mmCIF file of C-alpha atoms in Angstrom:
data_model
loop_
_atom_site.group_PDB
_atom_site.id
_atom_site.type_symbol
_atom_site.label_atom_id
_atom_site.label_comp_id
_atom_site.label_asym_id
_atom_site.label_seq_id
_atom_site.Cartn_x
_atom_site.Cartn_y
_atom_site.Cartn_z
ATOM 1 C CA ARG A 16 -0.486 -171.010 -113.750
ATOM 2 C CA ARG A 17 -1.854 -168.211 -111.656
ATOM 3 C CA PRO A 18 -0.203 -167.047 -108.439
ATOM 4 C CA LEU A 19 -2.050 -167.796 -105.218
ATOM 5 C CA THR A 20 -4.091 -164.938 -103.859
ATOM 6 C CA LYS A 21 -3.548 -163.734 -100.309
ATOM 7 C CA ARG A 22 -7.028 -164.956 -99.353
ATOM 8 C CA LEU A 23 -6.339 -168.457 -100.664
ATOM 9 C CA LEU A 24 -2.957 -168.535 -98.924
ATOM 10 C CA LEU A 25 -4.634 -167.685 -95.620
ATOM 11 C CA LYS A 26 -7.177 -170.480 -96.118
ATOM 12 C CA LEU A 27 -4.436 -172.986 -96.932
ATOM 13 C CA GLN A 28 -2.470 -171.838 -93.907
ATOM 14 C CA ARG A 29 -5.465 -172.450 -91.634
ATOM 15 C CA HIS A 30 -6.289 -175.907 -93.021
ATOM 16 C CA PHE A 31 -2.773 -177.266 -93.402
ATOM 17 C CA ASP A 32 0.126 -177.049 -91.015
ATOM 18 C CA VAL A 33 2.208 -174.694 -93.153
ATOM 19 C CA PRO A 34 5.492 -173.789 -91.424
ATOM 20 C CA ALA A 35 5.633 -170.091 -90.590
ATOM 21 C CA THR A 36 8.929 -169.780 -92.471
ATOM 22 C CA GLU A 37 7.099 -170.789 -95.680
ATOM 23 C CA LEU A 38 4.595 -167.959 -95.415
ATOM 24 C CA PRO A 39 4.991 -164.991 -97.752
ATOM 25 C CA VAL A 40 6.983 -162.113 -96.293
ATOM 26 C CA GLU A 41 5.395 -158.709 -96.564
ATOM 27 C CA ALA A 42 6.537 -155.269 -95.522
ATOM 28 C CA PRO A 43 5.129 -154.367 -92.105
ATOM 29 C CA GLU A 44 2.039 -152.213 -92.109
ATOM 30 C CA PRO A 45 2.535 -148.716 -90.722
ATOM 31 C CA ASN A 46 1.336 -147.983 -87.186
ATOM 32 C CA VAL A 47 1.242 -151.574 -85.963
ATOM 33 C CA GLY A 48 0.609 -151.483 -82.234
ATOM 34 C CA PRO A 49 1.847 -153.683 -79.400
ATOM 35 C CA GLN A 50 -1.356 -155.751 -79.378
ATOM 36 C CA GLN A 51 -0.873 -156.741 -83.031
ATOM 37 C CA VAL A 52 2.772 -157.681 -82.369
ATOM 38 C CA ALA A 53 1.666 -159.773 -79.367
ATOM 39 C CA GLU A 54 -0.993 -161.500 -81.502
ATOM 40 C CA ALA A 55 1.576 -162.230 -84.216
ATOM 41 C CA LEU A 56 3.922 -163.727 -81.597
ATOM 42 C CA GLY A 57 1.061 -165.813 -80.193
ATOM 43 C CA ALA A 58 0.180 -167.074 -83.674
ATOM 44 C CA LEU A 59 3.819 -168.174 -84.106
ATOM 45 C CA GLY A 60 3.512 -170.213 -80.908
ATOM 46 C CA TYR A 61 5.320 -168.029 -78.380
ATOM 47 C CA PRO A 62 4.268 -169.468 -74.982
ATOM 48 C CA GLY A 63 3.911 -166.046 -73.346
ATOM 49 C CA PHE A 64 1.124 -165.155 -75.763
ATOM 50 C CA ALA A 65 -0.378 -168.627 -76.289
ATOM 51 C CA TYR A 66 -3.800 -167.244 -75.389
ATOM 52 C CA LEU A 67 -3.621 -165.011 -78.492
ATOM 53 C CA LYS A 68 -3.123 -167.809 -81.070
ATOM 54 C CA ARG A 69 -6.148 -166.923 -83.183
ATOM 55 C CA GLY A 70 -4.704 -164.230 -85.430
ATOM 56 C CA THR A 71 -3.233 -164.458 -88.888
ATOM 57 C CA ARG A 72 0.258 -165.873 -88.813
ATOM 58 C CA TRP A 73 3.026 -163.696 -90.146
ATOM 59 C CA HIS A 74 6.397 -164.817 -91.377
ATOM 60 C CA PRO A 75 8.840 -164.701 -88.407
ATOM 61 C CA ALA A 76 11.049 -162.183 -90.256
ATOM 62 C CA GLN A 77 8.063 -159.871 -90.612
ATOM 63 C CA VAL A 78 7.277 -160.189 -86.886
ATOM 64 C CA LEU A 79 10.890 -159.372 -85.981
ATOM 65 C CA LEU A 80 11.074 -156.337 -88.260
ATOM 66 C CA THR A 81 7.730 -155.008 -87.034
ATOM 67 C CA ALA A 82 8.820 -155.350 -83.397
ATOM 68 C CA LEU A 83 12.303 -153.928 -83.966
ATOM 69 C CA GLU A 84 10.842 -150.855 -85.680
ATOM 70 C CA GLN A 85 8.719 -149.959 -82.641
ATOM 71 C CA SER A 86 9.864 -146.781 -80.942
ATOM 72 C CA ASN A 87 8.398 -147.926 -77.619
ATOM 73 C CA LEU A 88 8.382 -151.711 -77.457
ATOM 74 C CA GLU A 89 6.890 -153.265 -74.332
ATOM 75 C CA ALA A 90 9.346 -155.336 -72.280
ATOM 76 C CA ARG A 91 7.238 -158.492 -72.696
ATOM 77 C CA LEU A 92 7.505 -158.123 -76.477
ATOM 78 C CA ALA A 93 11.257 -157.464 -76.390
ATOM 79 C CA GLU A 94 11.703 -160.635 -74.310
ATOM 80 C CA ALA A 95 9.920 -162.633 -77.018
ATOM 81 C CA LEU A 96 12.246 -161.618 -79.875
ATOM 82 C CA PRO A 97 15.098 -164.039 -79.064
ATOM 83 C CA TRP A 98 12.476 -166.818 -78.918
ATOM 84 C CA VAL A 99 11.469 -166.050 -82.524
ATOM 85 C CA VAL A 100 15.099 -166.327 -83.665
ATOM 86 C CA LEU A 101 15.662 -169.460 -81.551
ATOM 87 C CA TYR A 102 12.619 -171.327 -82.878
ATOM 88 C CA TYR A 103 12.764 -170.016 -86.455
ATOM 89 C CA PRO A 104 16.488 -169.911 -87.294
ATOM 90 C CA ASN A 105 15.685 -170.648 -90.964
ATOM 91 C CA LEU A 106 13.606 -167.525 -91.463
ATOM 92 C CA ASN A 107 14.147 -165.355 -94.529
ATOM 93 C CA TRP A 108 17.366 -163.676 -93.365
ATOM 94 C CA ASP A 109 18.095 -162.028 -96.727
ATOM 95 C CA TRP A 110 14.770 -160.194 -96.660
ATOM 96 C CA LEU A 111 15.175 -159.216 -93.003
ATOM 97 C CA LEU A 112 18.804 -158.064 -93.226
ATOM 98 C CA GLU A 113 18.032 -155.859 -96.202
ATOM 99 C CA ARG A 114 15.152 -154.161 -94.417
ATOM 100 C CA VAL A 115 16.749 -153.665 -90.993
ATOM 101 C CA LYS A 116 19.545 -151.748 -92.695
ATOM 102 C CA VAL A 117 17.051 -149.511 -94.489
ATOM 103 C CA LYS A 118 15.244 -148.841 -91.193
ATOM 104 C CA ASP A 119 18.521 -148.366 -89.220
ATOM 105 C CA VAL A 120 17.614 -151.070 -86.694
ATOM 106 C CA GLN A 121 20.464 -153.464 -87.513
ATOM 107 C CA ASN A 122 22.002 -152.962 -84.061
ATOM 108 C CA ARG A 123 18.743 -154.050 -82.470
ATOM 109 C CA LEU A 124 18.646 -157.191 -84.607
ATOM 110 C CA GLY A 125 22.358 -157.811 -84.047
ATOM 111 C CA PHE A 126 21.793 -157.723 -80.300
ATOM 112 C CA VAL A 127 18.803 -160.087 -80.528
ATOM 113 C CA VAL A 128 20.788 -162.529 -82.694
ATOM 114 C CA ALA A 129 23.824 -162.370 -80.357
ATOM 115 C CA LEU A 130 21.590 -162.932 -77.335
ATOM 116 C CA THR A 131 19.865 -165.854 -79.054
ATOM 117 C CA ARG A 132 23.174 -167.392 -80.088
ATOM 118 C CA ARG A 133 24.357 -167.200 -76.468
ATOM 119 C CA LEU A 134 21.069 -168.742 -75.309
ATOM 120 C CA ALA A 135 21.308 -171.548 -77.894
ATOM 121 C CA ASP A 136 24.858 -172.348 -76.757
ATOM 122 C CA HIS A 137 23.734 -172.362 -73.123
ATOM 123 C CA ARG A 138 20.932 -174.815 -73.985
ATOM 124 C CA GLY A 139 23.303 -177.058 -75.941
ATOM 125 C CA ASP A 140 21.625 -176.231 -79.269
ATOM 126 C CA HIS A 141 24.887 -175.860 -81.155
ATOM 127 C CA ALA A 142 23.247 -176.321 -84.572
ATOM 128 C CA THR A 143 21.155 -173.178 -84.088
ATOM 129 C CA ALA A 144 24.132 -171.274 -82.683
ATOM 130 C CA LEU A 145 26.136 -172.184 -85.802
ATOM 131 C CA LYS A 146 23.286 -171.079 -88.104
ATOM 132 C CA LEU A 147 23.152 -167.702 -86.374
ATOM 133 C CA LEU A 148 26.890 -167.024 -86.492
ATOM 134 C CA PRO A 149 27.000 -165.912 -90.176
ATOM 135 C CA VAL A 150 23.921 -163.739 -89.618
ATOM 136 C CA GLU A 151 25.611 -162.053 -86.676
ATOM 137 C CA GLN A 152 28.766 -161.568 -88.765
ATOM 138 C CA GLN A 153 26.759 -159.917 -91.551
ATOM 139 C CA LEU A 154 25.145 -157.586 -89.044
ATOM 140 C CA GLU A 155 28.550 -156.849 -87.519
ATOM 141 C CA ARG A 156 29.664 -155.365 -90.841
ATOM 142 C CA ALA A 157 26.654 -153.020 -90.760
ATOM 143 C CA ARG A 158 26.854 -152.113 -87.058
ATOM 144 C CA LEU A 159 26.046 -148.485 -86.316
ATOM 145 C CA VAL A 160 28.084 -146.307 -83.962
ATOM 146 C CA ARG A 161 25.137 -144.369 -82.567
ATOM 147 C CA GLU A 162 23.629 -145.456 -79.273
ATOM 148 C CA ASP A 163 20.090 -146.820 -79.424
ATOM 149 C CA THR A 164 17.570 -148.602 -77.239
ATOM 150 C CA LEU A 165 15.701 -151.849 -77.777
ATOM 151 C CA GLY A 166 12.514 -149.976 -78.572
ATOM 152 C CA ARG A 167 12.473 -147.695 -75.522
ATOM 153 C CA ASP A 168 12.866 -144.260 -77.074
ATOM 154 C CA SER A 169 10.843 -142.630 -74.271
ATOM 155 C CA MET A 170 13.456 -143.660 -71.677
ATOM 156 C CA THR A 171 14.422 -140.938 -69.198
ATOM 157 C CA ALA A 172 17.950 -139.554 -68.959
ATOM 158 C CA ALA A 173 18.408 -141.255 -65.572
ATOM 159 C CA GLU A 174 17.392 -144.634 -67.053
ATOM 160 C CA ARG A 175 19.790 -144.094 -69.936
ATOM 161 C CA ARG A 176 22.697 -143.366 -67.573
ATOM 162 C CA TRP A 177 21.894 -146.400 -65.415
ATOM 163 C CA LEU A 178 21.601 -148.747 -68.414
ATOM 164 C CA HIS A 179 24.768 -147.326 -69.932
ATOM 165 C CA ASP A 180 26.638 -148.507 -66.821
ATOM 166 C CA LYS A 181 24.725 -151.767 -66.188
ATOM 167 C CA ARG A 182 24.182 -153.213 -69.669
ATOM 168 C CA SER A 183 25.540 -156.585 -70.754
ATOM 169 C CA PRO A 184 28.664 -156.963 -72.921
ATOM 170 C CA GLU A 185 26.397 -157.833 -75.888
ATOM 171 C CA ALA A 186 24.318 -154.688 -75.390
ATOM 172 C CA GLN A 187 27.477 -152.606 -75.065
ATOM 173 C CA HIS A 188 28.927 -154.122 -78.241
ATOM 174 C CA TRP A 189 25.739 -153.382 -80.193
ATOM 175 C CA ASN A 190 25.484 -149.859 -78.691
ATOM 176 C CA LEU A 191 22.113 -150.600 -77.107
ATOM 177 C CA LEU A 192 20.749 -149.390 -73.816
ATOM 178 C CA THR A 193 18.981 -152.484 -72.486
ATOM 179 C CA ASP A 194 19.289 -154.801 -69.529
ATOM 180 C CA LEU A 195 17.960 -157.842 -71.390
ATOM 181 C CA VAL A 196 20.080 -160.951 -70.722
ATOM 182 C CA PRO A 197 19.335 -164.653 -71.339
ATOM 183 C CA GLU A 198 18.893 -165.298 -67.616
ATOM 184 C CA HIS A 199 15.863 -162.972 -67.563
ATOM 185 C CA LEU A 200 14.058 -164.716 -70.411
ATOM 186 C CA PRO A 201 11.146 -166.888 -69.236
ATOM 187 C CA TYR A 202 11.946 -169.647 -71.768
ATOM 188 C CA ALA A 203 15.707 -169.741 -71.090
ATOM 189 C CA VAL A 204 15.586 -172.793 -68.814
#
């Protein structure tokens, strides 16, 4: 038996409704821009980028890692990350957890998972919230002390001070400067 080539996998993916979590997971390409992340989110079915559905679908773990690695992530992309976790809770967590630690973005993922777990509880999706709890606990053990942003490295000192005082308890716990809360997410209702 020969392994499937990438080209054949892409053809099969287009012709059959292959779940995104069954796609092969690959390391993110260097220098992926915001447009490519938006297209990947659209291909996964994120409603905010539904008009971009035509691209190649990536595994949800690959989309998350690519977005979390961005030094300057657009707000509309950051808002989409909890949606990925909410709709793909069975993604390849082992692969993702290993790589976020290597890239030092485990606090960013921990925050996204905590936010998603809170959102799932709020929506009454207790099964998803329970699936995310062990992931959050694993990330808790690898939590970094240094303060970070959710992909907004170019933030001014004034913005940093304001967010330091106004961030949510989840953001404070994960040492992130962000004002992202479930109530601000367009799909939270």
